[in-house]
Coordinates of C-alpha atoms and ligand atoms in Angstrom, one line a residue:
M1 CA -3.2 -12.7 -9.5
I2 CA -1.5 -15.1 -7.6
A3 CA 2.0 -12.9 -7.7
H4 CA -0.2 -10.0 -6.5
L5 CA -1.7 -12.0 -3.6
R6 CA 2.1 -13.1 -2.8
H7 CA 3.1 -9.5 -2.5
L8 CA 0.1 -8.6 -0.7
T9 CA 1.3 -11.2 2.2
R10 CA 4.7 -10.3 1.7
L11 CA 3.9 -6.8 2.4
A12 CA 1.6 -7.0 5.1
G13 CA 2.5 -4.4 7.8
R14 CA 5.4 -2.7 6.1
G15 CA 5.4 0.8 5.6
H16 CA 6.6 2.4 2.2
S17 CA 8.2 5.7 1.1
R18 CA 9.3 6.7 -2.2
L19 CA 12.6 7.4 -1.2
A20 CA 15.5 4.8 -2.4
S21 CA 15.4 1.9 0.1
S22 CA 18.3 -0.5 1.3
A23 CA 20.2 -2.8 -0.8
S24 CA 18.2 -5.8 0.3
T25 CA 15.0 -4.7 -1.3
S26 CA 13.8 -6.9 -4.0
Y27 CA 12.2 -5.5 -7.3
L28 CA 9.3 -6.4 -9.3
I29 CA 11.7 -6.3 -12.1
D30 CA 13.4 -9.3 -11.3
Q31 CA 10.3 -11.3 -11.0
P32 CA 9.3 -13.5 -14.2
E33 CA 5.9 -12.4 -14.2
Y34 CA 7.0 -8.7 -14.8
G35 CA 9.2 -9.8 -17.6
F36 CA 7.5 -6.9 -19.8
L37 CA 9.6 -4.3 -17.8
K38 CA 13.0 -5.9 -19.3
E39 CA 11.1 -5.8 -22.8
L40 CA 11.1 -2.0 -22.6
G41 CA 14.9 -1.8 -21.6
L42 CA 14.4 -1.6 -18.0
E43 CA 16.9 -2.1 -15.5
I44 CA 16.7 -2.2 -11.6
N45 CA 18.6 1.2 -11.9
N46 CA 17.7 3.3 -14.7
P47 CA 19.6 6.8 -15.7
G48 CA 16.7 9.0 -15.6
V49 CA 18.4 11.8 -17.9
Y50 CA 18.4 11.3 -21.8
S51 CA 20.3 14.0 -23.9
G52 CA 21.6 11.9 -26.7
Q53 CA 23.0 9.7 -24.3
W54 CA 21.4 8.2 -20.7
Q55 CA 22.8 9.8 -17.4
G56 CA 21.6 10.9 -14.3
R57 CA 23.6 12.3 -11.5
G58 CA 20.8 13.5 -9.3
P59 CA 19.1 11.4 -6.2
T60 CA 17.8 7.8 -6.9
I61 CA 14.3 7.3 -6.5
T62 CA 12.1 4.4 -6.2
S63 CA 9.1 3.6 -8.2
Y64 CA 6.3 1.8 -6.4
D65 CA 3.5 -0.4 -7.4
P66 CA 0.4 1.3 -5.8
G67 CA -1.6 -1.8 -5.9
T68 CA 1.1 -3.8 -3.5
G69 CA 3.5 -1.3 -2.5
Q70 CA 6.2 -3.2 -3.5
A71 CA 9.2 -1.6 -5.3
I72 CA 9.3 -1.8 -9.1
A73 CA 12.9 -0.6 -9.9
T74 CA 14.7 2.8 -9.2
V75 CA 15.7 5.8 -11.5
R76 CA 18.6 8.0 -11.1
Q77 CA 17.0 11.4 -11.3
G78 CA 18.7 14.5 -13.3
T79 CA 20.5 17.5 -11.6
V80 CA 19.8 21.1 -12.4
Q81 CA 23.0 21.2 -14.2
E82 CA 22.2 18.3 -16.3
L83 CA 18.8 20.1 -17.2
Q84 CA 20.9 23.0 -18.2
Q85 CA 22.7 20.6 -20.5
A86 CA 19.6 19.1 -21.8
I87 CA 18.3 22.7 -22.7
G88 CA 21.4 23.9 -24.5
L89 CA 21.2 20.5 -26.6
G90 CA 17.7 20.9 -27.2
V91 CA 18.2 24.6 -28.5
E92 CA 20.9 23.2 -30.8
A93 CA 19.1 20.5 -31.8
Y94 CA 16.2 22.8 -32.8
K95 CA 18.3 24.7 -35.0
Q96 CA 18.7 21.5 -37.5
W97 CA 15.3 20.4 -36.7
R98 CA 13.5 23.4 -38.1
Q99 CA 15.1 23.3 -41.4
V100 CA 13.7 19.8 -42.1
P101 CA 10.5 20.3 -44.3
A102 CA 7.4 19.5 -42.2
P103 CA 6.3 16.3 -44.0
V104 CA 9.6 14.8 -43.3
R105 CA 9.4 15.7 -39.6
G106 CA 5.8 14.2 -40.1
E107 CA 7.7 11.1 -41.1
I108 CA 9.7 11.0 -38.2
V109 CA 6.6 11.0 -35.9
R110 CA 5.0 8.6 -38.2
Q111 CA 7.9 6.3 -37.1
I112 CA 7.5 7.1 -33.6
G113 CA 3.9 5.8 -33.6
D114 CA 4.9 2.6 -35.2
E115 CA 7.4 2.1 -32.8
L116 CA 4.9 2.5 -29.8
R117 CA 2.6 0.0 -31.7
K118 CA 5.4 -2.1 -31.1
Y119 CA 5.4 -1.8 -27.6
K120 CA 1.9 -0.8 -26.8
E121 CA 1.3 -4.1 -24.7
P122 CA 4.4 -3.7 -22.4
L123 CA 4.4 -0.1 -22.2
G124 CA 0.6 0.0 -21.1
K125 CA 1.2 -2.5 -18.8
L126 CA 4.0 -0.4 -17.2
V127 CA 1.6 2.6 -17.5
S128 CA -1.1 0.7 -15.2
L129 CA 1.6 -0.5 -12.9
E130 CA 3.2 2.6 -12.0
V131 CA 0.1 4.8 -11.9
G132 CA -2.4 2.3 -10.6
K133 CA -5.0 2.6 -13.5
I134 CA -6.4 -0.7 -14.8
Y135 CA -5.1 -2.7 -17.6
S136 CA -7.5 -1.4 -20.5
E137 CA -6.8 2.3 -19.4
G138 CA -2.8 1.8 -19.3
Q139 CA -3.3 0.2 -23.0
G140 CA -5.9 3.4 -23.8
E141 CA -3.3 5.9 -22.8
V142 CA -0.7 4.7 -25.1
Q143 CA -3.1 4.0 -27.9
E144 CA -3.8 7.9 -27.4
F145 CA 0.1 8.9 -28.0
I146 CA -0.4 6.3 -31.0
D147 CA -3.4 8.4 -32.6
I148 CA -2.0 11.4 -31.9
C149 CA 1.0 10.7 -34.0
D150 CA -1.2 9.5 -36.8
Y151 CA -2.9 12.9 -36.3
A152 CA 0.3 14.8 -36.6
V153 CA 1.4 13.0 -39.6
G154 CA -1.7 14.2 -41.4
L155 CA -0.9 17.6 -39.9
S156 CA 2.4 17.9 -41.4
R157 CA 1.2 18.0 -44.8
I158 CA -1.7 20.5 -44.3
Y159 CA -1.2 22.8 -41.4
S160 CA -0.8 26.1 -43.3
G161 CA -1.2 30.1 -43.1
Q162 CA -3.2 32.1 -45.2
L163 CA -3.7 35.2 -47.5
I164 CA -5.2 38.3 -46.5
N165 CA -6.7 40.9 -48.8
S166 CA -4.5 44.1 -48.4
E167 CA -6.1 47.7 -48.3
R168 CA -3.1 48.8 -50.8
A169 CA -3.1 48.0 -54.3
D170 CA -0.5 45.3 -55.3
H171 CA 0.3 44.6 -51.7
T172 CA -0.3 41.1 -50.3
I173 CA -0.7 40.1 -46.6
L174 CA 0.4 36.6 -45.7
E175 CA 0.3 34.9 -42.4
A176 CA 2.6 32.1 -41.8
W177 CA 3.4 29.7 -38.7
R178 CA 6.8 29.5 -37.4
P179 CA 8.3 26.8 -34.7
L180 CA 8.9 28.4 -31.3
G181 CA 12.0 26.6 -30.5
L182 CA 12.5 24.3 -27.5
V183 CA 9.1 23.5 -25.8
G184 CA 9.4 22.2 -22.0
V185 CA 6.8 19.4 -21.3
I186 CA 6.1 19.0 -17.5
S187 CA 3.6 16.2 -16.6
A188 CA 1.6 15.1 -13.9
Y189 CA 1.4 11.4 -12.8
N190 CA -1.9 10.6 -13.7
F191 CA -1.4 10.3 -17.5
P192 CA 2.5 9.7 -17.6
N193 CA 2.6 8.7 -21.2
A194 CA -0.2 10.4 -23.4
V195 CA 0.4 13.8 -21.9
F196 CA 4.1 14.1 -23.3
G197 CA 2.7 12.5 -26.5
W198 CA 0.1 15.0 -27.2
N199 CA 2.9 17.7 -26.7
A200 CA 5.6 15.7 -28.4
A201 CA 4.0 14.5 -31.5
I202 CA 2.5 18.1 -32.4
A203 CA 5.4 20.2 -31.4
L204 CA 8.1 17.9 -33.3
T205 CA 5.8 18.3 -36.3
T206 CA 5.5 22.0 -36.2
G207 CA 9.3 22.1 -36.0
N208 CA 10.4 22.6 -32.3
S209 CA 12.3 20.5 -30.2
V210 CA 10.8 18.7 -26.8
L211 CA 12.6 18.7 -23.3
W212 CA 10.4 16.4 -21.0
K213 CA 10.4 16.4 -17.5
G214 CA 7.9 13.5 -16.0
A215 CA 6.1 13.4 -12.5
P216 CA 8.7 12.0 -9.9
S217 CA 6.5 9.1 -9.0
T218 CA 6.1 7.8 -12.7
P219 CA 9.9 7.9 -13.5
L220 CA 9.7 4.4 -15.3
V221 CA 7.0 5.3 -17.8
S222 CA 9.3 8.5 -18.5
V223 CA 12.4 6.5 -19.4
A224 CA 10.8 3.5 -21.2
T225 CA 8.8 6.1 -23.5
T226 CA 11.7 8.2 -23.9
K227 CA 13.8 5.1 -25.1
I228 CA 11.2 4.2 -27.9
V229 CA 11.3 7.7 -29.1
A230 CA 15.0 7.6 -28.7
E231 CA 15.6 4.6 -30.9
V232 CA 13.4 6.4 -33.6
L233 CA 16.0 9.4 -33.3
R234 CA 19.0 7.2 -33.4
R235 CA 17.8 5.2 -36.6
N236 CA 17.4 8.6 -38.6
N237 CA 20.6 9.9 -37.3
L238 CA 18.7 12.8 -35.8
P239 CA 20.1 15.0 -33.1
P240 CA 18.4 14.9 -29.7
V241 CA 15.2 16.8 -30.8
V242 CA 13.5 14.8 -27.6
T243 CA 15.5 15.2 -24.4
L244 CA 14.5 14.1 -20.9
C245 CA 15.3 15.2 -17.4
Q246 CA 13.5 13.4 -14.6
G247 CA 13.5 15.3 -11.2
G248 CA 11.5 16.8 -8.6
T249 CA 10.7 20.5 -8.2
D250 CA 14.2 22.2 -8.3
V251 CA 14.3 20.8 -11.8
G252 CA 10.9 21.8 -12.8
Q253 CA 11.3 25.2 -11.3
S254 CA 14.7 25.6 -13.4
L255 CA 13.1 24.5 -16.6
V256 CA 10.3 27.0 -16.3
S257 CA 12.3 29.9 -15.5
D258 CA 14.9 29.3 -17.9
K259 CA 14.5 31.7 -21.1
R260 CA 15.8 29.3 -23.6
V261 CA 12.4 27.4 -23.1
N262 CA 10.3 28.9 -25.4
L263 CA 7.2 27.5 -24.4
V264 CA 6.4 25.7 -21.2
S265 CA 3.5 23.2 -21.5
F266 CA 2.5 22.3 -17.7
T267 CA 0.1 19.9 -16.9
G268 CA -0.6 19.5 -12.8
S269 CA -2.3 21.0 -10.0
C270 CA -4.0 24.6 -10.1
K271 CA -1.7 25.8 -7.3
T272 CA 1.5 24.9 -9.0
G273 CA 0.2 25.8 -12.4
Q274 CA -0.5 29.1 -11.1
D275 CA 3.2 29.7 -10.2
V276 CA 4.3 28.3 -13.3
G277 CA 2.2 30.7 -15.4
V278 CA 3.4 33.6 -13.6
E279 CA 7.0 32.4 -13.9
V280 CA 6.7 32.1 -17.4
Q281 CA 5.0 35.1 -18.4
R282 CA 7.5 37.3 -16.0
R283 CA 10.0 36.4 -18.6
F284 CA 7.5 36.7 -21.6
G285 CA 7.6 33.0 -22.5
K286 CA 4.6 31.0 -23.8
V287 CA 2.8 28.7 -21.4
I288 CA 0.1 26.1 -21.9
L289 CA -1.4 25.2 -18.5
E290 CA -3.6 22.1 -18.2
L291 CA -4.5 22.1 -14.8
G292 CA -7.1 20.7 -12.3
G293 CA -10.9 20.4 -12.8
N294 CA -14.1 20.0 -10.8
N295 CA -16.3 18.5 -13.4
A296 CA -20.0 18.3 -12.9
L297 CA -22.7 16.1 -14.7
I298 CA -26.1 17.7 -14.9
I299 CA -29.2 15.0 -15.2
D300 CA -32.1 16.8 -16.4
S301 CA -35.7 15.7 -15.8
S302 CA -35.9 14.4 -19.3
A303 CA -32.6 12.5 -19.3
N304 CA -32.2 8.9 -20.3
L305 CA -31.6 7.5 -16.7
K306 CA -29.9 4.3 -17.9
M307 CA -27.2 6.3 -19.9
A308 CA -26.6 8.8 -17.4
L309 CA -25.9 6.1 -14.8
D310 CA -23.4 4.2 -16.8
A311 CA -21.6 7.7 -17.6
A312 CA -21.7 8.6 -13.7
L313 CA -20.0 5.2 -13.2
F314 CA -17.2 5.4 -15.5
G315 CA -17.1 9.2 -14.9
C316 CA -16.6 9.3 -11.4
I317 CA -14.8 6.0 -10.6
G318 CA -12.8 5.3 -13.8
T319 CA -8.9 5.6 -13.0
S320 CA -10.0 5.4 -9.2
G321 CA -11.2 9.2 -9.4
Q322 CA -8.0 10.5 -10.5
R323 CA -8.4 11.8 -14.1
C324 CA -8.7 15.8 -14.3
T325 CA -11.9 15.0 -16.1
T326 CA -13.5 12.8 -13.4
T327 CA -17.2 13.7 -12.5
R328 CA -16.7 15.0 -9.1
R329 CA -20.2 16.5 -8.9
I330 CA -23.6 15.3 -10.2
I331 CA -26.3 17.9 -10.2
V332 CA -29.6 16.0 -10.5
H333 CA -33.3 17.4 -11.3
E334 CA -35.0 17.2 -8.2
Q335 CA -37.5 14.9 -9.7
L336 CA -34.8 12.2 -10.4
H337 CA -32.6 12.8 -7.4
D338 CA -33.9 10.0 -5.0
Q339 CA -34.4 7.4 -7.8
F340 CA -30.9 8.3 -9.1
V341 CA -29.1 7.9 -5.9
T342 CA -30.4 4.6 -5.0
S343 CA -29.9 3.2 -8.6
L344 CA -26.1 4.8 -8.6
V345 CA -25.5 3.0 -5.3
A346 CA -26.8 -0.2 -6.6
K347 CA -24.0 0.0 -9.2
Y348 CA -21.3 0.8 -7.0
K349 CA -22.2 -2.1 -4.8
Q350 CA -21.6 -4.5 -7.8
L351 CA -18.1 -2.9 -8.1
I352 CA -16.9 -4.0 -4.8
P353 CA -15.9 -7.5 -5.8
K354 CA -14.0 -5.7 -8.8
I355 CA -11.5 -3.6 -6.4
G356 CA -8.4 -5.1 -7.0
H357 CA -4.8 -5.1 -8.3
Q358 CA -4.6 -2.6 -11.6
L359 CA -3.1 -5.7 -13.9
D360 CA -5.6 -8.1 -12.9
G361 CA -8.1 -8.7 -15.6
Q362 CA -11.1 -8.9 -13.8
T363 CA -10.3 -5.3 -11.8
L364 CA -12.5 -2.4 -12.6
V365 CA -11.2 -0.2 -9.7
G366 CA -7.4 -0.1 -8.9
P367 CA -5.5 1.4 -6.3
V368 CA -5.1 5.4 -6.0
H369 CA -1.7 6.3 -6.6
T370 CA 0.0 7.1 -3.1
Q371 CA -0.8 7.4 0.3
Q372 CA -1.3 11.2 -0.4
N373 CA -4.4 10.5 -2.2
V374 CA -5.5 8.2 0.6
D375 CA -5.1 10.8 3.1
S376 CA -6.8 13.5 1.0
Y377 CA -9.8 10.9 0.3
K378 CA -10.0 10.7 4.3
T379 CA -10.0 14.3 4.8
A380 CA -12.8 15.2 2.2
I381 CA -15.2 12.7 3.7
E382 CA -14.4 13.9 7.3
E383 CA -15.0 17.3 6.1
A384 CA -18.4 16.6 4.2
K385 CA -19.7 14.7 7.1
A386 CA -18.7 17.5 9.3
L387 CA -20.6 19.9 6.8
G388 CA -23.9 17.9 7.0
G389 CA -23.3 15.4 4.3
T390 CA -24.3 12.0 4.3
V391 CA -22.0 9.0 2.8
A392 CA -24.7 7.3 0.6
F393 CA -22.0 4.5 -0.2
G394 CA -18.2 3.8 0.6
G395 CA -16.2 6.0 2.8
K396 CA -13.7 3.7 3.8
V397 CA -10.2 3.0 3.2
L398 CA -9.6 -0.9 2.5
E399 CA -7.3 -2.5 4.9
R400 CA -4.8 -4.3 2.6
S401 CA -1.2 -3.6 1.2
G402 CA -1.2 -0.8 -1.4
Y403 CA -3.5 2.1 -1.5
Y404 CA -7.1 1.1 -2.0
V405 CA -10.4 3.0 -1.0
E406 CA -14.1 2.7 -1.5
P407 CA -15.7 4.4 -4.1
T408 CA -17.7 6.9 -2.4
V409 CA -20.9 8.9 -2.8
I410 CA -21.9 11.7 -0.8
T411 CA -25.4 13.4 -0.8
G412 CA -27.3 16.0 1.3
L413 CA -24.2 19.0 0.7
P414 CA -25.1 22.4 -0.1
H415 CA -24.0 23.1 -4.0
D416 CA -21.2 25.5 -2.5
A417 CA -19.8 23.7 0.5
S418 CA -15.9 23.9 0.5
V419 CA -15.3 20.3 0.2
V420 CA -17.6 20.4 -3.2
H421 CA -15.7 23.1 -4.6
R422 CA -12.3 21.3 -4.0
E423 CA -10.9 18.9 -6.5
T424 CA -9.6 15.7 -4.2
F425 CA -8.0 13.5 -6.4
A426 CA -9.7 10.1 -5.3
P427 CA -13.2 8.4 -6.2
I428 CA -15.6 10.6 -4.6
V429 CA -19.0 12.2 -6.0
Y430 CA -21.2 14.5 -4.5
V431 CA -24.6 14.4 -5.6
L432 CA -26.7 17.7 -5.4
K433 CA -30.3 18.2 -5.9
A434 CA -31.4 21.3 -8.4
K435 CA -34.6 22.7 -9.0
S436 CA -34.0 23.2 -12.6
V437 CA -31.4 23.1 -15.7
D438 CA -30.7 26.9 -15.3
E439 CA -29.8 26.3 -11.3
A440 CA -27.7 23.3 -12.4
I441 CA -26.1 25.4 -15.0
S442 CA -25.2 28.2 -12.4
W443 CA -23.7 25.6 -9.8
N444 CA -21.6 24.1 -12.7
N445 CA -20.3 27.3 -13.3
E446 CA -19.6 28.8 -9.8
V447 CA -16.5 26.6 -8.9
E448 CA -13.0 28.0 -10.0
Q449 CA -12.2 25.4 -12.3
G450 CA -13.6 25.0 -15.8
L451 CA -12.3 21.8 -17.4
S452 CA -15.2 19.4 -18.3
S453 CA -19.0 19.3 -18.0
A454 CA -21.8 16.9 -19.3
I455 CA -25.8 17.3 -19.3
F456 CA -27.8 14.3 -20.0
T457 CA -31.2 15.6 -21.4
E458 CA -33.5 14.9 -24.4
N459 CA -34.8 18.3 -24.4
I460 CA -33.3 20.1 -27.4
S461 CA -33.9 23.8 -25.7
Q462 CA -32.1 22.9 -22.8
A463 CA -29.1 21.0 -24.6
F464 CA -28.7 24.4 -26.7
K465 CA -28.7 26.6 -23.7
W466 CA -26.1 24.3 -22.2
I467 CA -23.7 24.6 -25.3
G468 CA -24.8 28.5 -25.6
A469 CA -23.3 31.4 -24.2
R470 CA -25.4 31.2 -21.0
G471 CA -24.6 27.6 -20.7
S472 CA -21.3 25.7 -19.2
D473 CA -18.3 28.0 -19.0
C474 CA -15.9 24.9 -19.2
G475 CA -13.7 24.0 -22.3
I476 CA -15.5 20.7 -22.5
V477 CA -19.1 20.8 -22.9
N478 CA -20.7 17.4 -23.6
I479 CA -24.5 16.2 -24.2
N480 CA -25.3 12.8 -23.1
T481 CA -21.8 11.4 -22.6
T482 CA -19.3 11.2 -19.7
T483 CA -17.2 14.3 -18.6
N484 CA -14.1 12.2 -19.1
G485 CA -12.6 10.3 -22.0
A486 CA -12.2 13.1 -24.4
E487 CA -10.8 11.9 -27.8
I488 CA -7.8 13.4 -29.5
G489 CA -9.5 15.2 -32.4
G490 CA -10.8 17.8 -30.6
A491 CA -9.0 20.6 -28.4
F492 CA -8.2 19.6 -24.9
G493 CA -8.4 21.9 -22.1
G494 CA -10.4 24.3 -19.7
E495 CA -11.0 27.6 -18.7
K496 CA -10.6 29.8 -15.6
A497 CA -8.3 28.0 -12.9
T498 CA -7.8 25.1 -15.4
G499 CA -5.4 27.3 -17.2
G500 CA -6.9 27.9 -20.4
G501 CA -4.4 25.8 -22.5
R502 CA -5.6 23.5 -25.2
E503 CA -3.6 20.5 -26.6
S504 CA -4.2 17.8 -28.8
G505 CA -6.5 18.1 -31.9
S506 CA -8.5 20.9 -33.7
D507 CA -6.1 24.2 -33.8
A508 CA -4.1 23.3 -30.7
W509 CA -1.0 23.1 -33.1
K510 CA -1.0 26.8 -33.5
Q511 CA 0.1 27.1 -29.8
Y512 CA 3.3 25.5 -30.7
C513 CA 4.0 28.1 -33.3
K514 CA 4.9 31.9 -33.6
R515 CA 2.5 33.7 -36.1
A516 CA 4.2 35.9 -38.7
T517 CA 2.2 38.6 -40.5
I518 CA 3.9 39.5 -43.8
T519 CA 3.1 42.3 -46.2
V520 CA 4.9 42.1 -49.6
N521 CA 4.7 45.3 -51.6
H522 CA 4.8 44.1 -55.2
S523 CA 3.5 47.7 -56.5
G524 CA 7.0 49.5 -57.4
E525 CA 5.9 52.3 -54.9
L526 CA 5.9 53.0 -51.6
A527 CA 2.3 53.7 -49.9
C528 CA 1.6 53.7 -46.3
A529 CA -1.4 52.2 -44.8
Q530 CA -4.4 53.8 -43.4
G531 CA -3.9 56.5 -46.5
V532 CA -1.1 58.3 -44.3
V533 CA 1.2 60.5 -46.6
F534 CA 4.6 60.9 -45.1
N535 CA 7.6 61.9 -47.5
V536 CA 9.9 64.8 -48.5
E537 CA 10.8 65.6 -51.7
Ligands
LIG601 P1 1.5 18.5 -9.3 O1 1.1 19.7 -9.6 O2 1.7 18.1 -7.9 O3 2.8 18.0 -10.4 C1 2.8 18.1 -11.9 C2 4.2 18.2 -12.2 O4 4.8 19.6 -11.8 C3 5.2 17.1 -11.7 O5 6.0 16.9 -12.7 C4 6.0 17.8 -10.6 O6 7.2 17.3 -10.3 C5 6.1 19.3 -11.2 N1 6.2 20.6 -10.4 C6 6.0 20.5 -9.1 N2 6.3 21.8 -8.4 C7 6.8 22.3 -9.7 C8 7.4 23.9 -9.8 N3 7.3 24.5 -8.7 N4 8.0 23.9 -11.0 C9 7.5 23.4 -11.9 N5 7.4 22.3 -12.0 C10 6.9 21.6 -10.8 O7 0.3 17.7 -10.0 P2 0.1 16.0 -10.0 O8 -0.4 15.3 -8.6 O9 1.2 15.2 -10.3 O10 -1.5 15.7 -11.0 C11 -2.7 15.9 -10.4 C12 -3.1 17.3 -10.9 O11 -2.8 17.3 -12.3 C13 -4.7 17.5 -10.8 O12 -4.8 18.6 -10.1 C14 -5.2 17.1 -12.2 O13 -6.5 17.6 -12.3 C15 -4.2 17.8 -12.9 N6 -4.1 17.4 -14.4 C16 -4.6 18.1 -15.2 C17 -4.8 17.5 -16.4 C18 -5.4 18.7 -17.5 O14 -5.2 18.3 -18.7 N7 -6.1 19.5 -17.4 C19 -4.3 16.4 -16.8 C20 -3.7 15.6 -15.7 C21 -3.6 16.2 -14.5

């Protein structure tokens, strides 16, 4: 904490950009309390491209601590040409990898999980430092990667096709799942480690190679994570079945439009995701889109209010409102609305002393990631006020170095106000008053996005309506728990403008495969399907 206060004093009044700054800059990596960065093999200047060797001939980018605004270290990004090389190497590596038996591929993924266990503490701290999420969330993010590795190891021995009854005598129909080839992963800043992990563990297990482009503002997590994976590949004398090319939009666009990338798994905003989806479809590639959300928590008149309040607190404020599954709207039954708002505001007040640097053990609310998040926070609050909303709590940017805003509760807006329908990546929640669960469900469903949703109810009829065909239209439809914090065992993703993709558990592995339908004729005679006769003597 003392170190962080020192940074705050040192940085007071300074402006910060993400461009590489002058040689006189002092970097956190040089300070003893950030020794964990060196444990991860990071240096002041790190190459941001891995394709069997480390390199990086593109612009150098500085990574900043959102909690102080101070530079952490720098990364030399890749060029489009380096991306092309990485694609070529990834395609070649795939040709070897696809021949490795699936359980042996699973064994490699098991080793990746074990290597991550060794580095969980420093890597989790780096995730916290670079994104701005609190210590336990940084550790939890790496844990997700470890968990999906365990899941993938099991999957490697059990994923399978099926045998289907044929209508023709002595014919058998088989269904088999084959790898696609090279899978490109483009990830967002808010989950810089786990999103790659979800994709890579399953894609590798099913026989694909993986090329990753992480977000430009979290390049150190990308480099440190890839170093951990690369060490496992090196120990096993494997070709670069995982490659990395850090870069900006030019590198991202080039990856998306390249026909050699068989599947693009894109996580990011709806707007960029739509462009990515159209471009990949244009070349008949496959795409997984994991885009924005505008997630609602519904509180029915029968709800357990204490539990609902706790769910709202973590749902709205966890990761300072920067999860795709963050609770952005709370739709409360009119009988409970006023009582709920009063209790929620009382809880929010208790969090004010808990706003602080993300690596301080006392902190529950860290900074938002960049000035852009602060600006969109301010814009949303001004717009909400102009539309007649009341700021029931918060609403201010904190006057200190780093990017700190007050968690904010806004009431009194119409359910369909423009600002309510927009995803603002900051800790703002709009509380809406509904007459019934039916009305609440229709409001839940009226936004463009369809990622996560939850209802608090003790009424079994309302609960089953919620999960039925007339209920929530989201990919995640929870009862009596939060909208955020999904487990890896289920398929993760959402409908409508969230993109329709699914990652992680359940049968999401099928998206990393092509399906082969195989008809085997063991009758000794040729017979057409549907009784068609087509022959000449
Ligand atoms: P973003 O769309 O700005 O960037 C995401 C990634 O896309 C970055 O790596 C970026 O460099 C790259 N990119 C930008 N333009 C591109 C282009 N034209 N072609 C290819 N790549 C391009 O998103 P962000 O601000 O980093 O992340 C926040 C958004 O991500 C939010 O909307 C959030 O809801 C969403 N998100 C969704 C999920 C999910 O699983 N549904 C998870 C995390 C974040």
